[in-house]
Coordinates of C-alpha atoms in Angstrom, one line a residue:
X20 CA -0.1 0.1 0.1
X21 CA 1.1 3.5 -0.5
X22 CA 0.5 6.0 1.7
X23 CA 0.7 9.8 1.2
X24 CA 1.1 11.7 4.6
X25 CA 0.3 15.6 4.4
X26 CA -0.9 18.0 6.9
X27 CA -1.3 21.8 7.8
X28 CA -3.2 22.9 4.6
X29 CA -4.2 25.8 6.4
X30 CA -7.1 26.6 3.7
X31 CA -8.3 30.1 4.0
X32 CA -5.1 31.5 4.8
X33 CA -3.3 34.7 3.7
X34 CA 0.1 35.8 3.5
X35 CA 0.8 39.4 4.4
X36 CA -2.6 40.3 3.4
X37 CA -2.6 38.4 0.1
X38 CA -5.0 35.9 -0.3
X39 CA -3.7 32.0 -1.1
X40 CA -6.6 30.3 -2.0
X41 CA -5.4 30.0 -5.7
X42 CA -2.1 28.9 -5.0
X43 CA -3.8 26.2 -2.1
X44 CA -6.1 25.2 -5.2
X45 CA -3.1 24.6 -7.4
X46 CA -1.0 22.6 -4.9
X47 CA -4.1 20.3 -3.9
X48 CA -4.5 19.6 -7.9
X49 CA -0.9 18.7 -7.9
X50 CA -1.4 16.7 -5.0
X51 CA -4.5 14.8 -6.8
X52 CA -1.9 14.2 -9.6
X53 CA 0.3 12.4 -7.1
X54 CA -2.2 10.4 -6.2
X55 CA -3.0 9.4 -9.7
X56 CA 0.5 9.0 -11.0
X57 CA 2.1 7.1 -8.1
X58 CA -1.3 5.0 -7.6
X59 CA -1.7 6.3 -4.0
X60 CA -4.1 4.2 -2.1
X61 CA -4.4 6.3 1.0
X62 CA -4.0 10.4 1.9
X63 CA -3.3 11.2 5.6
X64 CA -4.3 15.1 6.6
X65 CA -2.5 15.6 10.0
X66 CA -4.2 18.4 11.4
X67 CA -4.9 22.3 10.4
X68 CA -7.2 21.6 7.3
X69 CA -8.2 24.9 7.8
X70 CA -6.7 28.2 9.2
X71 CA -9.6 29.2 10.8
X72 CA -12.2 27.8 13.5
X73 CA -14.9 29.4 11.4
X74 CA -13.5 29.1 7.6
X75 CA -14.7 31.2 5.0
X76 CA -17.1 29.6 2.3
X77 CA -14.6 29.6 -0.3
X78 CA -11.9 27.6 2.0
X79 CA -15.0 25.2 2.5
X80 CA -15.4 24.9 -1.3
X81 CA -11.8 24.3 -2.0
X82 CA -11.7 21.7 0.7
X83 CA -15.0 20.3 -1.1
X84 CA -13.5 19.8 -4.5
X85 CA -9.9 18.6 -3.1
X86 CA -11.7 15.8 -1.6
X87 CA -13.7 15.0 -4.4
X88 CA -10.6 14.7 -6.6
X89 CA -8.6 12.6 -4.2
X90 CA -11.6 10.3 -3.9
X91 CA -11.7 10.3 -7.4
X92 CA -8.1 9.6 -8.1
X93 CA -8.4 6.5 -6.4
X94 CA -7.4 6.9 -2.6
X95 CA -9.2 6.8 0.5
X96 CA -8.3 10.0 2.8
X97 CA -8.0 10.7 6.9
X98 CA -8.4 13.9 8.2
X99 CA -7.6 14.9 11.7
X100 CA -8.2 18.4 13.3
X101 CA -5.4 20.5 14.5
X102 CA -5.1 23.7 16.8
X103 CA -6.4 25.9 14.2
X104 CA -9.6 24.0 13.2
X105 CA -13.0 23.6 15.2
X106 CA -12.9 20.1 15.4
X107 CA -17.0 19.9 15.6
X108 CA -17.4 21.9 12.2
X109 CA -14.7 20.0 10.8
X110 CA -16.1 16.7 11.7
X111 CA -19.6 17.5 10.6
X112 CA -21.0 14.7 8.0
X113 CA -18.2 13.0 9.0
X114 CA -20.3 9.4 9.5
X115 CA -21.7 9.7 6.0
X116 CA -18.5 10.7 4.7
X117 CA -16.6 7.7 5.8
X118 CA -18.9 5.8 3.5
X119 CA -17.2 7.5 0.3
X120 CA -13.9 6.6 1.9
X121 CA -13.3 10.2 3.7
X122 CA -12.6 9.6 7.4
X123 CA -12.8 12.6 10.0
X124 CA -11.1 11.9 13.3
X125 CA -12.0 15.1 15.2
X126 CA -12.9 13.7 18.5
X127 CA -11.1 12.1 21.7
X128 CA -13.5 9.4 21.5
X129 CA -12.6 8.4 18.1
X130 CA -8.7 7.7 18.9
X131 CA -9.5 3.8 19.2
X132 CA -11.7 3.9 15.9
X133 CA -9.1 2.9 13.4
X134 CA -9.5 3.0 9.8
X135 CA -8.6 -0.5 8.8
X136 CA -7.5 -1.0 5.0
X137 CA -6.5 -4.3 3.5
X138 CA -2.8 -4.0 2.1
X139 CA -2.7 -5.3 -1.5
X140 CA 0.4 -6.7 -0.7
X141 CA -0.9 -8.6 1.9
X142 CA -1.8 -8.0 5.6
X143 CA -3.5 -4.9 7.1
X144 CA -3.2 -1.3 7.5
X145 CA -4.8 0.5 10.4
X146 CA -4.8 4.0 11.0
X147 CA -5.5 6.1 14.2
X148 CA -6.4 9.7 13.7
X149 CA -5.4 11.6 16.9
X150 CA -6.9 15.1 16.8
X151 CA -5.3 17.9 18.6
X152 CA -5.3 17.1 22.4
X153 CA -6.2 20.7 24.1
X154 CA -4.4 19.4 27.9
X155 CA -6.9 21.0 30.3
X156 CA -10.0 19.3 28.7
X157 CA -8.4 15.9 27.5
X158 CA -6.4 15.8 30.6
X159 CA -9.5 16.0 32.8
X160 CA -11.7 13.5 30.2
X161 CA -8.7 10.9 30.5
X162 CA -7.9 11.6 34.1
X163 CA -4.2 12.6 33.4
X164 CA -2.1 15.5 33.9
X165 CA -3.3 18.3 31.9
X166 CA -0.1 18.7 29.9
X167 CA 0.6 17.8 26.1
X168 CA 2.9 15.2 27.1
X169 CA 0.5 13.5 29.0
X170 CA -2.4 13.4 27.3
X171 CA -0.4 12.3 24.1
X172 CA 1.2 9.3 26.1
X173 CA -2.3 8.2 26.9
X174 CA -3.7 8.4 23.6
X175 CA -0.6 6.5 22.0
X176 CA -1.3 3.8 25.2
X177 CA -4.9 3.5 24.2
X178 CA -3.9 2.9 20.8
X179 CA -1.5 -0.1 21.5
X180 CA -4.3 -1.5 23.6
X181 CA -6.6 -1.5 21.1
X182 CA -4.6 -2.5 18.5
X183 CA -3.4 -5.5 20.4
X184 CA -7.0 -6.3 21.2
X185 CA -8.1 -6.0 17.6
X186 CA -5.2 -7.6 15.5
X187 CA -2.9 -9.3 18.3
X188 CA -4.5 -12.9 17.9
X189 CA -4.9 -12.5 13.9
X190 CA -2.6 -14.5 11.5
X191 CA -2.6 -11.5 9.2
X192 CA 0.4 -8.8 10.3
X193 CA -0.7 -5.4 10.8
X194 CA 0.9 -1.9 10.4
X195 CA -0.2 0.5 13.1
X196 CA -0.1 4.0 11.6
X197 CA -1.0 6.9 14.2
X198 CA -1.7 10.9 13.2
X199 CA -1.1 13.5 15.7
X200 CA -0.9 17.2 15.5
X201 CA 2.0 18.6 18.1
X202 CA 5.2 19.9 18.5
X203 CA 7.8 16.9 18.9
X204 CA 10.5 17.8 21.1
X205 CA 13.6 19.0 18.8
X206 CA 11.8 20.0 16.1
X207 CA 12.5 22.9 13.9
X208 CA 9.6 25.5 13.9
X209 CA 8.8 28.5 11.7
X210 CA 7.1 32.1 12.1
X211 CA 3.9 30.8 10.6
X212 CA 2.8 28.4 13.5
X213 CA 0.6 29.1 16.4
X214 CA 2.3 28.4 19.6
X215 CA 0.7 25.6 21.5
X216 CA 3.2 25.7 24.4
X217 CA 0.7 27.0 27.1
X218 CA -2.6 25.9 25.3
X219 CA -3.4 29.3 24.0
X220 CA -2.4 31.6 21.0
X221 CA 0.6 33.4 22.3
X222 CA 2.5 34.1 18.9
X223 CA 5.0 32.9 16.3
X224 CA 7.7 30.0 17.2
X225 CA 10.9 30.4 15.9
X226 CA 13.4 28.7 13.5
X227 CA 13.4 27.5 10.0
X228 CA 15.1 25.0 7.7
X229 CA 13.8 21.5 6.9
X230 CA 16.0 19.3 8.7
X231 CA 17.2 18.6 12.0
X232 CA 20.8 18.6 11.0
X233 CA 20.5 22.0 9.2
X234 CA 19.0 24.0 12.0
X235 CA 21.5 26.3 14.2
X236 CA 21.1 25.4 18.1
X237 CA 19.3 28.3 18.8
X238 CA 16.4 27.3 16.4
X239 CA 15.8 24.0 18.0
X240 CA 12.9 24.2 20.5
X241 CA 13.6 21.7 23.5
X242 CA 12.2 21.5 26.7
X243 CA 9.2 24.0 26.6
X244 CA 5.7 23.0 28.4
X245 CA 4.0 22.3 24.5
X246 CA 6.5 19.9 23.2
X247 CA 6.1 16.2 23.3
X248 CA 9.2 13.5 24.0
X249 CA 9.3 11.6 20.6
X250 CA 9.5 8.3 22.7
X251 CA 5.8 8.5 23.5
X252 CA 5.4 6.7 20.2
X253 CA 7.4 3.7 20.6
X254 CA 5.8 0.5 19.3
X255 CA 3.6 2.5 16.4
X256 CA 5.2 1.6 13.3
X257 CA 4.4 5.0 11.7
X258 CA 3.6 8.6 13.2
X259 CA 2.7 11.0 10.7
X260 CA 2.8 14.4 12.2
X261 CA 1.5 17.9 11.7
X262 CA 1.8 21.1 13.4
X263 CA 5.5 22.1 11.9
X264 CA 5.4 23.3 8.5
X265 CA 8.8 22.1 7.8
X266 CA 9.2 18.4 6.4
X267 CA 11.8 16.9 9.0
X268 CA 12.5 13.3 10.5
X269 CA 12.0 13.3 14.0
X270 CA 13.0 9.4 14.1
X271 CA 12.8 6.8 11.5
X272 CA 9.2 6.3 11.6
X273 CA 8.1 9.8 13.0
X274 CA 7.8 12.3 10.6
X275 CA 6.7 15.7 9.8
X276 CA 5.3 16.2 6.1
X277 CA 5.3 19.9 6.5
X278 CA 2.9 22.1 4.9
X279 CA 2.2 22.2 1.1
X280 CA 2.8 25.9 0.8
X281 CA 5.0 28.4 2.9
X282 CA 3.0 30.3 5.2
X283 CA 6.1 32.5 6.6
X284 CA 9.1 34.1 4.9
X285 CA 11.2 31.9 7.3
X286 CA 10.2 29.1 5.0
X287 CA 11.6 30.6 2.0
X288 CA 14.6 27.8 1.9
X289 CA 11.7 24.8 2.6
X290 CA 11.2 22.5 -0.1
X291 CA 7.6 21.6 0.0
X292 CA 5.7 18.6 -0.5
X293 CA 4.7 15.6 1.4
X294 CA 6.0 12.0 2.4
X295 CA 5.2 8.9 0.3
X296 CA 5.2 5.6 3.3
X297 CA 5.2 2.4 1.5
X298 CA 3.8 -0.5 3.4
X299 CA 4.0 -4.2 2.6
X300 CA 2.7 -7.3 4.1
X301 CA 1.2 -5.2 7.4
X302 CA 4.7 -3.3 7.7
X303 CA 6.3 -0.1 6.7
X304 CA 9.0 -1.0 4.1
X305 CA 10.1 2.7 2.6
X306 CA 9.8 6.2 3.1
X307 CA 10.4 8.9 0.3
X308 CA 9.8 12.5 -0.4
X309 CA 7.5 13.9 -3.0
X310 CA 7.7 17.9 -3.9
X311 CA 5.0 20.2 -4.9
X312 CA 5.5 23.6 -6.6
X313 CA 2.7 26.2 -6.3
X314 CA 2.4 29.8 -6.3
X315 CA 5.0 32.5 -6.2
X316 CA 8.5 31.5 -4.5
X317 CA 9.7 33.4 -1.6
X318 CA 12.7 35.5 -1.6
X319 CA 14.4 37.1 1.8
X320 CA 16.7 39.8 0.7
X321 CA 18.9 42.3 2.6
X322 CA 21.4 45.2 1.4
X323 CA 21.8 48.7 0.6
X324 CA 19.0 50.2 -1.3
X325 CA 21.5 51.0 -4.2
X326 CA 22.4 47.5 -4.5
X327 CA 19.0 46.2 -4.0
X328 CA 17.9 48.3 -6.8
X329 CA 20.6 48.1 -9.3
X330 CA 22.5 44.8 -9.0
X331 CA 21.6 42.0 -11.1
X332 CA 22.5 39.5 -8.4
X333 CA 18.9 40.0 -7.3
X334 CA 17.3 39.6 -10.7
X335 CA 15.9 36.3 -9.6
X336 CA 13.9 37.8 -6.9
X337 CA 11.8 40.1 -9.1
X338 CA 9.0 37.7 -9.7
X339 CA 9.1 36.4 -5.8
X340 CA 7.0 37.5 -2.8
X341 CA 9.9 39.6 -1.5
X342 CA 11.0 40.5 2.5
X343 CA 13.4 42.9 2.1
X344 CA 15.4 44.4 4.8
X345 CA 17.3 47.9 3.8
X346 CA 20.5 48.4 6.1
X347 CA 21.4 52.1 4.9
X348 CA 22.4 53.7 8.0
X349 CA 20.3 56.5 7.1
X350 CA 16.8 56.0 5.7
X351 CA 16.8 56.1 2.2
X352 CA 13.8 58.6 0.9
X353 CA 10.7 56.8 -0.6
X354 CA 12.8 53.4 -0.4
X355 CA 9.3 51.1 0.0
X356 CA 8.1 53.0 -3.3
X357 CA 11.4 52.7 -5.0
X358 CA 11.8 48.7 -4.2
X359 CA 8.3 48.0 -5.3
X360 CA 9.3 49.1 -8.9
X361 CA 11.6 46.7 -9.2
X362 CA 10.0 43.9 -7.1
X363 CA 6.4 44.0 -7.3
X364 CA 5.8 41.3 -5.0
X365 CA 7.4 43.3 -2.1
X366 CA 5.0 42.2 1.2
X367 CA 7.3 43.2 4.1
X368 CA 9.8 46.0 4.1
X369 CA 11.9 46.2 6.9
X370 CA 14.4 48.8 8.0
X371 CA 17.6 47.4 9.8
X372 CA 20.3 50.0 9.5
X373 CA 24.0 48.9 9.8
X374 CA 25.8 50.3 12.9
X375 CA 28.5 52.6 11.8
X376 CA 29.6 56.0 12.0
X377 CA 26.7 57.3 10.6
X378 CA 24.5 55.8 13.3
X379 CA 23.5 57.8 16.1
X380 CA 24.9 56.8 19.7
X381 CA 23.1 58.8 22.0
X382 CA 19.2 58.3 22.7
X383 CA 16.2 59.9 21.5
X384 CA 15.5 61.5 25.1
X385 CA 19.3 62.6 25.5
X386 CA 19.2 64.4 22.0
X387 CA 15.7 66.0 22.9
X388 CA 17.1 67.3 26.1
X389 CA 20.0 68.9 24.4
X390 CA 17.8 70.7 21.5
X391 CA 19.0 74.2 21.6
X392 CA 15.4 75.4 19.8
X393 CA 11.7 74.4 18.8
X394 CA 13.0 73.7 15.1
X395 CA 15.7 71.3 16.3
X396 CA 13.3 69.6 18.6
X397 CA 11.2 69.3 15.3
X398 CA 13.9 68.1 12.9
X399 CA 15.2 65.7 15.4
X400 CA 11.7 64.0 16.0
X401 CA 11.5 63.7 12.0
X402 CA 14.9 62.0 12.1
X403 CA 14.0 59.7 14.8
X404 CA 10.9 58.4 13.5
X405 CA 12.0 58.2 10.1
X406 CA 15.6 57.3 10.5
X407 CA 17.0 60.4 8.0
X408 CA 17.3 63.7 8.7
X409 CA 14.5 66.6 7.5
X410 CA 15.6 67.7 4.1
X411 CA 15.6 71.6 3.2
X412 CA 12.3 71.8 2.1
X413 CA 10.6 69.8 5.1
X414 CA 12.9 72.2 7.2
X415 CA 11.5 75.2 5.8
X416 CA 8.2 74.3 6.3
X417 CA 8.7 73.5 10.1
X418 CA 10.2 76.7 10.1
X419 CA 7.2 78.5 8.5
X420 CA 4.9 76.5 10.8
X421 CA 6.7 77.2 14.3
X422 CA 6.7 81.0 13.2
X423 CA 3.0 81.0 12.7
X424 CA 2.8 79.4 15.9
X425 CA 4.8 81.9 17.7
X426 CA 2.6 84.7 16.0
X427 CA -0.5 82.8 17.4
X428 CA 0.8 82.6 21.0
X429 CA 1.7 86.6 20.9
X430 CA 3.6 87.7 23.8
X431 CA 3.9 84.1 25.5
X432 CA 6.6 83.6 23.4
X433 CA 8.3 80.1 22.1
X434 CA 6.9 76.9 23.3
X435 CA 10.0 75.1 24.0

């Protein structure tokens, strides 16, 4: 049997204010093409199917079309809910859709309700879908400690127990596959994942890149409250993880497929796609990557504005979505507009001046206290906010405004 492991579709997501539904449709079409061309029997979606608990109508339509295409291409589908999904809404109609080969696992009582398929090469494949487990609620229901490790360990314990009861005495070998949506300890995060460490949204995780070996030590997020040790999955033949957007291997048979599209500039160097898992005779016998390319690629640029505008070294980024950091010591005039002329996909503009001779070493408060006139206060404020001095025409305009203000004050004098 050939199984396609995917996760984190995030249907309906925008990227710096730019809608991604067209790119999401394109990558899902590529996914369906992979199912047809490779003869995939089963597609797994390990959580965060939607980007919001209340998805927009057009995002729901994209999911409806994608599921129909995957089934038409010859695959069954198993979907679990992630921390972005509303479990109840995502699972609506699940009993009916299961008859068509689309199986939703969005409730804790479905953890021990595997989707069981016959392996064409002999044996069975049992897929246990674990939805995102909110520790405070699930810990109370299962009477375990209210943390991610405890509730995940309890889910895996129940899976092992159920698999032994169902398949332990059978002659056919059974491959046990678990799907889970969580942050595995040692994984490399990106800026587009919602932090689940404290069980409420707190901001993005950090990190980048695709494989653990490629990540600097400071980007390996280990030991926080929201992370689950990989050891809890011992005894499971394959664990299809979701939540982290970079494809990575946590153990030989514990892996993240990553998201099918990049959702932050920290993912600019990711290779996007899924994982193909092969089973034979009730055992996992091979894992390979499959790559997709949809929508505009990303570029992260940094440099002085004249180089960014004129150098041919940046020509490759002209048709990409861009994050550009300008490092001029003094903020260049109309920097965003000028960069937009060359890089029409500029979505995120950052000013990060190089520290050098032109950099101001005193604090703004100190410079304000040292100002000798109203005009110096005003031009100093302009320079502080805009990070470059006021021009001659701006200085003249401020002088005129101050003169008119003083005339209105009469004998009360200067405002300084």
